[in-house]
Coordinates of C-alpha atoms in Angstrom, one line a residue:
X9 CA 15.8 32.6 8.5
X10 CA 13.1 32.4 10.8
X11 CA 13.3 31.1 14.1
X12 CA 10.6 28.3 13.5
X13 CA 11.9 27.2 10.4
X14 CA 15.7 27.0 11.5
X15 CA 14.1 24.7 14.7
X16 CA 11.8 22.5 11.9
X17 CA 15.2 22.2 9.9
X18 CA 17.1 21.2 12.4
X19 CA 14.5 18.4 13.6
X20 CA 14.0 17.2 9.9
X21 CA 17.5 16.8 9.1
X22 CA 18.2 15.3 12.8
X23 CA 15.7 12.5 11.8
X24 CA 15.8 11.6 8.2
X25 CA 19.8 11.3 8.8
X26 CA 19.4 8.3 11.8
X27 CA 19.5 4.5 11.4
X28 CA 16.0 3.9 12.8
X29 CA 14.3 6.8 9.2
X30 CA 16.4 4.5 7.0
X31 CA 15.5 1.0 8.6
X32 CA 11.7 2.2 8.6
X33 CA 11.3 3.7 5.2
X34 CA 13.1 0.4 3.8
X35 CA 11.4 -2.4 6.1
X36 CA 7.8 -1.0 6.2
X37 CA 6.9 -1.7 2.2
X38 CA 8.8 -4.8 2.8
X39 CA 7.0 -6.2 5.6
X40 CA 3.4 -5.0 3.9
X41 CA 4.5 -6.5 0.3
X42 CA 5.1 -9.6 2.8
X43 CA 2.6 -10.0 5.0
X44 CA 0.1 -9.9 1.7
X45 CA 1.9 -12.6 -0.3
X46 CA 3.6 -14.9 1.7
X47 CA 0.1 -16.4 3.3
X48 CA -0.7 -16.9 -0.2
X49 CA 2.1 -18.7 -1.1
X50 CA 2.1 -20.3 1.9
X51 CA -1.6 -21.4 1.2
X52 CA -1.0 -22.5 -2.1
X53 CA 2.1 -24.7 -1.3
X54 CA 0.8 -26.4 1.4
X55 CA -2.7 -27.0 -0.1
X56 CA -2.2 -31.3 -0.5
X57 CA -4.3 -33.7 -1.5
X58 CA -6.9 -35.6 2.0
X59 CA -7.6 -39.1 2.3
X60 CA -11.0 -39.2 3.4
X61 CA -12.3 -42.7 3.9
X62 CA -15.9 -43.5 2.7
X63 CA -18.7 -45.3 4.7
X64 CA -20.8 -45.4 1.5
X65 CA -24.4 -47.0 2.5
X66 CA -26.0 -44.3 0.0
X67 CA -24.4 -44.8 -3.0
X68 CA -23.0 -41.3 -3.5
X69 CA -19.0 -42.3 -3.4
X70 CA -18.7 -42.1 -7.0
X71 CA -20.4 -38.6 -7.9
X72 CA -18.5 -37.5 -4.7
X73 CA -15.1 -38.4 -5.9
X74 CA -16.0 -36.7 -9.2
X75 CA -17.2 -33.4 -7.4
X76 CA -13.8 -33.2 -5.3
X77 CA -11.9 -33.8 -8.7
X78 CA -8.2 -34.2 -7.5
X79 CA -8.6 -31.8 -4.4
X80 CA -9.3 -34.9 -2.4
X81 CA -8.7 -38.9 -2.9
X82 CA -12.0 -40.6 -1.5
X83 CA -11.4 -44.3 -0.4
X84 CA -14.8 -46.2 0.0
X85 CA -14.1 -48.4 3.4
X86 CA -16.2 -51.3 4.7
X87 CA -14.0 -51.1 8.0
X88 CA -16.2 -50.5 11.3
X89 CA -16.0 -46.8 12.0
X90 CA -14.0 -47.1 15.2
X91 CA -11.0 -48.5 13.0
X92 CA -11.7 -45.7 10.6
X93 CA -11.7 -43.0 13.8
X94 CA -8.0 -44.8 14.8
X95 CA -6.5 -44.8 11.6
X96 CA -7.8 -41.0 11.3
X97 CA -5.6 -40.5 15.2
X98 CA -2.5 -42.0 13.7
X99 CA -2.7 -40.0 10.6
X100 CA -3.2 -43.0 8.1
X101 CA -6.0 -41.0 6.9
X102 CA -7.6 -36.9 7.1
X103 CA -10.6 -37.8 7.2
X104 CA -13.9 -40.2 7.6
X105 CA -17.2 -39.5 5.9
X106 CA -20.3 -41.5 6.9
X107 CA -22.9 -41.3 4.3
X108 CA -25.8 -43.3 6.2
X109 CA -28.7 -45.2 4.1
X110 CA -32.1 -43.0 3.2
X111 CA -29.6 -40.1 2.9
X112 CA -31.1 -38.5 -0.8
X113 CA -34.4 -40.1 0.5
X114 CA -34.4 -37.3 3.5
X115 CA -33.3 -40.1 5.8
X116 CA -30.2 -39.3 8.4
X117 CA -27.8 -37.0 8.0
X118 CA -24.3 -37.4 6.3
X119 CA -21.6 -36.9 9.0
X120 CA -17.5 -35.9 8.6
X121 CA -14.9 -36.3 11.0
X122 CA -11.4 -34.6 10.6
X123 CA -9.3 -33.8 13.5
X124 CA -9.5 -31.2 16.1
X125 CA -5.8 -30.2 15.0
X126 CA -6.9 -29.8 11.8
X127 CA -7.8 -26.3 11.7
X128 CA -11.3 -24.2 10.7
X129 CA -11.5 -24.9 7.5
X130 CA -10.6 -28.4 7.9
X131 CA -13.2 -30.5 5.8
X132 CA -14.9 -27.5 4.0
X133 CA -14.2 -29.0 0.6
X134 CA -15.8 -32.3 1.4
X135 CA -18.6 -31.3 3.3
X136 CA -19.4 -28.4 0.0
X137 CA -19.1 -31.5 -2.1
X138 CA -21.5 -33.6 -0.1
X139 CA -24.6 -31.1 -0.1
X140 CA -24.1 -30.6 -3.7
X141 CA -24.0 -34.3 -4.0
X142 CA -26.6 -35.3 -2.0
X143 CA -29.0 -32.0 -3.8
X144 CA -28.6 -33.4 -7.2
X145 CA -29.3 -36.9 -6.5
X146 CA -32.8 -35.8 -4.7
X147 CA -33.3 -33.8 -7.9
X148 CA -32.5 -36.4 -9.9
X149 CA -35.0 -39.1 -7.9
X150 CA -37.7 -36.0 -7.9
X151 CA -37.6 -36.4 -12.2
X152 CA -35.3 -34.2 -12.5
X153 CA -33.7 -34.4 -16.0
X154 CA -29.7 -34.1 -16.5
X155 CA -30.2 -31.4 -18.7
X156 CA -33.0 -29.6 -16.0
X157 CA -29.8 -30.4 -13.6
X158 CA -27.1 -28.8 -16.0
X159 CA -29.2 -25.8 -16.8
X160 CA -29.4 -25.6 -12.9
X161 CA -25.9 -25.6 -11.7
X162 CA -24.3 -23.0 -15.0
X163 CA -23.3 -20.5 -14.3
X164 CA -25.2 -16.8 -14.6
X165 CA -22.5 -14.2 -15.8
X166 CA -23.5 -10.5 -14.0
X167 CA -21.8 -7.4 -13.6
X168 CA -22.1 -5.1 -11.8
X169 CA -21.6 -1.3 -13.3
X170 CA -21.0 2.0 -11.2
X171 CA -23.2 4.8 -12.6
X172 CA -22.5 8.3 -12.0
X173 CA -22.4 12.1 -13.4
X174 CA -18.8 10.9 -14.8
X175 CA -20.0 8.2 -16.4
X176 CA -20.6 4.8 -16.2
X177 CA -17.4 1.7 -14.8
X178 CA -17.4 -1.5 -13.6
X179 CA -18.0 -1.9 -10.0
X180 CA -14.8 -2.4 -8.4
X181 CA -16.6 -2.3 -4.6
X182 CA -14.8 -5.1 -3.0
X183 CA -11.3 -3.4 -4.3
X184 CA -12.5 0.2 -2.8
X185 CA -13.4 -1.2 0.4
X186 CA -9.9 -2.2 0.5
X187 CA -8.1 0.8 -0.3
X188 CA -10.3 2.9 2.1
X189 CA -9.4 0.5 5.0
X190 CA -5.6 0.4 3.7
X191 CA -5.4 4.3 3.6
X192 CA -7.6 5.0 6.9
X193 CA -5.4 2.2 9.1
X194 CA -2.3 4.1 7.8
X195 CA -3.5 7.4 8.2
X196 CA -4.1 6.5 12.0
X197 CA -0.5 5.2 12.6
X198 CA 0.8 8.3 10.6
X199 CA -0.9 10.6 12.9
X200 CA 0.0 8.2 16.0
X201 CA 3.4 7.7 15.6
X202 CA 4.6 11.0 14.2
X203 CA 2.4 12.5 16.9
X204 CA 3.8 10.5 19.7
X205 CA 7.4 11.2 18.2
X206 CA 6.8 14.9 18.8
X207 CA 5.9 14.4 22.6
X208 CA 8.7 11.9 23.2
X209 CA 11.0 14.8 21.4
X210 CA 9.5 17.5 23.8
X211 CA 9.9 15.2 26.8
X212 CA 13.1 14.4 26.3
X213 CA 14.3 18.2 26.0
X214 CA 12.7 19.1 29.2
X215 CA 13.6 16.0 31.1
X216 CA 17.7 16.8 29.7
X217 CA 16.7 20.7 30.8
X218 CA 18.1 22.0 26.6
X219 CA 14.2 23.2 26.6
X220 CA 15.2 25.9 29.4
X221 CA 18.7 26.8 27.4
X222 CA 16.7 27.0 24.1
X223 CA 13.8 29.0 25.7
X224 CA 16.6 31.7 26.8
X225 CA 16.4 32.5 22.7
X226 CA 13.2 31.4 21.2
X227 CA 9.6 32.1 22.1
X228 CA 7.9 28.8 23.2
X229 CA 5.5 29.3 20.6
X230 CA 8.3 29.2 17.8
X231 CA 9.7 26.6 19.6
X232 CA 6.8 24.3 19.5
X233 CA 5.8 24.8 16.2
X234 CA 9.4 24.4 14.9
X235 CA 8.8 20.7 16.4
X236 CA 5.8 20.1 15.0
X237 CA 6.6 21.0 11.4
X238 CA 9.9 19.5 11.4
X239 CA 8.3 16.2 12.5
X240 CA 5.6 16.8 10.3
X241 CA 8.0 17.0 7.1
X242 CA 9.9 13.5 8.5
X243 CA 6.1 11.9 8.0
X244 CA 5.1 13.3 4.9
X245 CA 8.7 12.4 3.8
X246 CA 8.5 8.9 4.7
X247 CA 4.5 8.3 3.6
X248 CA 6.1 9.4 -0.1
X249 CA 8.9 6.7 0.4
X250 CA 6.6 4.5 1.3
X251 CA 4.3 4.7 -1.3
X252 CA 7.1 4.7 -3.8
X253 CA 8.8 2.0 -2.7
X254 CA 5.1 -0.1 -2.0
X255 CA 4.4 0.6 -5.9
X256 CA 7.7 -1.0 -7.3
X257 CA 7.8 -3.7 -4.9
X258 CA 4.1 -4.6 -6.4
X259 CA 5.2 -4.3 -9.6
X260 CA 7.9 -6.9 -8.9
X261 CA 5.8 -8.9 -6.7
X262 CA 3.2 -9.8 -9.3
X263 CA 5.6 -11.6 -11.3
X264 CA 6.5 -13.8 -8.3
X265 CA 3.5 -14.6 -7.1
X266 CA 2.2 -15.9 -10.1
X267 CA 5.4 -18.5 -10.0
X268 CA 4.3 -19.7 -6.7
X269 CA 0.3 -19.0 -7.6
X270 CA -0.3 -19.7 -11.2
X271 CA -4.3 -19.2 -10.4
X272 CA -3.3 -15.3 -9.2
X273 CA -2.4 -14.9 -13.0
X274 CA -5.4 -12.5 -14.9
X275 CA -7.6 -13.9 -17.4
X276 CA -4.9 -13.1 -20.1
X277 CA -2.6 -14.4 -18.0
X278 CA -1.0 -11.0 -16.6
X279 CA 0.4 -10.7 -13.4
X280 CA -1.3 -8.9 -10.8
X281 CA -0.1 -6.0 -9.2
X282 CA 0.3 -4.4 -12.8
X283 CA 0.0 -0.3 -13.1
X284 CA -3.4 -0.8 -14.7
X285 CA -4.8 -2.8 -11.9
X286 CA -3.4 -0.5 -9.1
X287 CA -4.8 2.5 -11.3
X288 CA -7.9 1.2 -11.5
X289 CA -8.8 1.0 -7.8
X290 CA -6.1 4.1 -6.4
X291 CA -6.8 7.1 -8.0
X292 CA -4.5 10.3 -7.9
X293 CA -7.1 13.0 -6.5
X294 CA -7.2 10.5 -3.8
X295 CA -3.9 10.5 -3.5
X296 CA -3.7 14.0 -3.0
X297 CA -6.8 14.1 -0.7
X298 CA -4.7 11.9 1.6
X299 CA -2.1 13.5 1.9
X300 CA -3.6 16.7 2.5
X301 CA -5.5 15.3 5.2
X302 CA -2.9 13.6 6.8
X303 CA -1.1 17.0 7.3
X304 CA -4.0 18.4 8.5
X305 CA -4.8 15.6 11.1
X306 CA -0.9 15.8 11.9
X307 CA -0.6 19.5 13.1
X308 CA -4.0 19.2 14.6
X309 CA -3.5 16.2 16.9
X310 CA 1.0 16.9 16.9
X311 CA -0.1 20.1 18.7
X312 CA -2.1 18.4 21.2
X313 CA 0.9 16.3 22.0
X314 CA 3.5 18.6 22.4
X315 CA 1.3 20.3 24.9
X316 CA 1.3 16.7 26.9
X317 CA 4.7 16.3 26.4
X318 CA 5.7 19.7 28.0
X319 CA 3.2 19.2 30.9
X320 CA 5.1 15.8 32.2
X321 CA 8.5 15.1 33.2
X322 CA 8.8 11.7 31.7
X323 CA 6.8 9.5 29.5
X324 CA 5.5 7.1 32.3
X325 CA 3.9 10.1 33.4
X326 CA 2.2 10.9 30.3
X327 CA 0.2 8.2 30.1
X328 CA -3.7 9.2 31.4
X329 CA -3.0 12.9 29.7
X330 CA -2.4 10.5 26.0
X331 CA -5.4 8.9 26.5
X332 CA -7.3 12.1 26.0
X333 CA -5.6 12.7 23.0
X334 CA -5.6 9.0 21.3
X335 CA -9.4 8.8 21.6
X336 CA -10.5 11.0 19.1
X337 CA -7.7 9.0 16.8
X338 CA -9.4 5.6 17.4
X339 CA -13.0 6.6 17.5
X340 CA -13.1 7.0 13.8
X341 CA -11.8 3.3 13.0
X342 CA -14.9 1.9 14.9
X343 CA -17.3 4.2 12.5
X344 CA -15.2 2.9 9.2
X345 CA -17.3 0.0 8.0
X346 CA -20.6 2.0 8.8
X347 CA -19.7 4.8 6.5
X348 CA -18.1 2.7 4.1
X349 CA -21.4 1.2 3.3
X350 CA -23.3 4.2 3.6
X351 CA -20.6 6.9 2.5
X352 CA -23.7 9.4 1.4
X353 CA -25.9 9.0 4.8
X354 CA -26.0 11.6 7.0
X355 CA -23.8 10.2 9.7
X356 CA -21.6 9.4 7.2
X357 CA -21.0 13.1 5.8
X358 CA -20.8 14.8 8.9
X359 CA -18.0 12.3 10.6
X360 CA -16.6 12.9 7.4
X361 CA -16.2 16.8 8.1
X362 CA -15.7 16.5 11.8
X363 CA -12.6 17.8 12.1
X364 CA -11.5 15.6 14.5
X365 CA -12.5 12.6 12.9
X366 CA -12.5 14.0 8.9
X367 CA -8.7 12.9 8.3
X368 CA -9.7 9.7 8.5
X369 CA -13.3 9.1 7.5
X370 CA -13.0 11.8 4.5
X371 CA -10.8 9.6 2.8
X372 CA -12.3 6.0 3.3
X373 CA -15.9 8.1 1.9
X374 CA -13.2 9.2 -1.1
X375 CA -12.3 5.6 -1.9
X376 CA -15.8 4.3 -1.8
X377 CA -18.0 7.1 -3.6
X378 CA -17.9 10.3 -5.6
X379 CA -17.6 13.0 -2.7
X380 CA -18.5 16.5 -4.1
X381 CA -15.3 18.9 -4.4
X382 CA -17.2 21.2 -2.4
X383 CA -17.5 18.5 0.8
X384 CA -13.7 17.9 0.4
X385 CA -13.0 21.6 0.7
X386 CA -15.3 22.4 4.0
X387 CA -13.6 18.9 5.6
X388 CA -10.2 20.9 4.6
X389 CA -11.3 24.2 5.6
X390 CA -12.8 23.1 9.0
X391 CA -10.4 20.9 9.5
X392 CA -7.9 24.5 9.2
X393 CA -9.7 26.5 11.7
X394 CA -9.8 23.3 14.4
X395 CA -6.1 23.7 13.8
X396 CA -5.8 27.3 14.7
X397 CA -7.9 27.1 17.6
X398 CA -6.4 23.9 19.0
X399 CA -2.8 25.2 18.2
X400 CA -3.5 28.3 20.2
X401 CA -4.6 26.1 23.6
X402 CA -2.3 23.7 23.1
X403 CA 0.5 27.1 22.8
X404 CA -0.7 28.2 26.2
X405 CA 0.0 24.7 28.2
X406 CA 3.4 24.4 26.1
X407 CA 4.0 27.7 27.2
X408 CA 3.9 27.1 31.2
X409 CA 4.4 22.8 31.0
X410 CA 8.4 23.0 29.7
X411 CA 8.8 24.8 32.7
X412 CA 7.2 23.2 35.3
X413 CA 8.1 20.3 37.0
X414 CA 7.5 18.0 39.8
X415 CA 3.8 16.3 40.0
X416 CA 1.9 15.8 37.0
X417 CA -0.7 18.2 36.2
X418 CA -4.6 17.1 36.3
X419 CA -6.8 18.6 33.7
X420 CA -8.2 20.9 35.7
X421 CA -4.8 22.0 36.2
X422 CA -4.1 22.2 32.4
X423 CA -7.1 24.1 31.6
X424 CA -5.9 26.7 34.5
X425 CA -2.4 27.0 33.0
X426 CA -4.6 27.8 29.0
X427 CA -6.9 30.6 31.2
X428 CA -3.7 32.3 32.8
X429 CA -1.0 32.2 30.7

């Protein structure tokens, strides 16, 4: 077998057979499945009913306590609002609402108090409730009719259809938006990670001198490379656990959070998470685009990282050199928004077949529109050749960095070690 593959062999089954691939592959879908439901539940459980005390000189307590239906029990007071503001510090009541005289006449301004310890949205329900309040009655004194009002406040049924050369779908924005920023955050800490777990691999070798025993017997090249791919197959092993694992735990998970969240339940009363829904917003060529690209951005940026790795002689050291690396990584995240709103502008399309950044920003502009196959295959293509051409410098500072050591290289240094060796 060749030398590369017997190295990338021995590196995958070295890793898939620890603790830490096993704990990973198993807590990751957890802790996502998680840290989506439980503030819901959370939310939903702890979502009581206020005591807000009234200070009614407009008349509006009664059309108030109807507009906050159960959500909030409204108490009309005729206690001085500095007994109102202690009751509301020792937590007799959450809340005091002063509704001044001349209020629907223009006159004043309605005022709530909750306290500070309350939170941000602390008092959004009854301060929602008060301007619709307070707008009906000024309709209502301007002539307004109750069935002028009624036709006012129904509600306008609209949607929103997607037209394209495929046909015509409901719009299903708000769910792509999500999905592109789900798949480009984990596409970054794919390549991160896995790329970081390459240079903390070569490091270690060099810093425990087995680089110089297995250099005796393999060509740097082979040996680097045999790294990278090994690595890379850990990744695209665990992304394929992950997303495995992430699909049945929704499947179960829609169940339960409609026993904690009846109002989660679908208009038939499904649960969400089904396969329909998830199919409806993740499709499979996007699936496969992913995971295409992720290779690609893995062996282009793993590369660059293995070179760091040989050129220090432990990780403290590798700092500044990372830095140089992890940029490129991050500067696509601060373009994601931009293109996900205009995935067909300009900027947009070339980010999108930058090499450096087209791992990423390819596959949020795949969730969000209809790329044309032709796009996807230049991003793939160009994103190839970056590879060669960055493997091949990267191959030269590998090939001089897992033998030198003592201080750490500048890159001036590093770019004289890619012209000479």
């Amino acid at each position: 077998m060749n030398k590369t593959l017997l190295i990338a062999k021995s590196e995958y089954l070295r890793r898939v057979r620890s603790k830490w691939f096993a704990v990973a592959t198993l807590a990751v879908p957890v802790l996502a499945i998680g840290v989506f439901l439980l503030p819901m539940i959370a939310f939903s459980a702890g979502d009581g009913v206020d005591r807000v005390a009234v200070i009614d000189d407009a008349g509006l307590a009664g059309p108030l306590a109807e507009a906050l239906g159960g959500r909030v029990e409204v108490e009309v007071s005729d206690a001085p609002l500095d007994t109102l503001r202690a009751g509301l510090l020792a937590d007799d009541l959450d809340g005091v609402l002063v509704l001044p005289e001349g209020l629907v006449e223009g006159d004043g301004e309605a005022e709530v108090r909750y306290l500070s310890r309350g939170g941000l949205d602390a008092g959004d329900g009854v301060r929602g409730a008060v301007r619709e309040v307070v707008r009906r009655a000024r309709a209502g004194a301007a002539g307004a009719s109750p069935a002028a009002l009624a036709a006012y406040e129904s509600d306008v049924p609209l949607r929103l259809v997607t037209v394209s050369e495929d046909g015509d779908e409901a719009d299903a924005a708000i769910g792509r938006f999500l999905v592109a920023n789900v798949l480009s955050l984990l596409m970054y800490l794919a390549i991160l990670v896995f790329g970081m777990m390459v240079m903390r691999g070569v490091i270690e070798e060099k810093a425990n001198r087995i680089v110089e025993v297995i250099a005796s017997s393999v060509r740097p090249f082979e040996l680097m490379m045999g790294k990278v791919l090994g690595i890379g197959a850990v990744g695209l092993s665990q992304l394929l656990a992950w997303g495995a694992l992430t699909f049945g735990l929704s499947l179960a998970a829609g169940p339960l959070l409609v026993a904690f969240v009846p109002e989660a339940a679908g208009d038939g009363g499904e649960a969400p998470f089904g396969p329909e829904a998830i199919g409806s917003i993740v499709d499979p060529g996007l699936l496969i685009a992913f995971v295409l690209f992720f290779l690609g951005g893995y062996l282009l940026y793993s590369s660059l990282f293995a070179a760091v790795g040989s050129a220090v002689d432990q990780e403290s050291d590798a700092q500044s050199l990372q830095t140089v690396v992890i940029l490129p990584i991050m500067i696509p995240l601060l373009f994601l928004s931009f293109v996900a709103n205009d995935p067909d502008g300009g900027l947009g399309v070339f980010l999108s077949l930058f090499p450096l950044s087209s791992p990423i920003l390819m596959v949020v502009r795949m969730a969000v529109t209809d790329v044309p196959v032709w796009q996807v295959v230049l991003a793939l293509v160009l994103l190839a050749v970056a590879f060669v051409g960055m493997i091949a410098l990267a191959a030269r500072v590998y090939r001089v960095g897992i033998l030198m050591y003592g201080k750490k290289p500048s890159l001036a240094e590093l770019w004289r070690w890619v012209r000479t060796a």
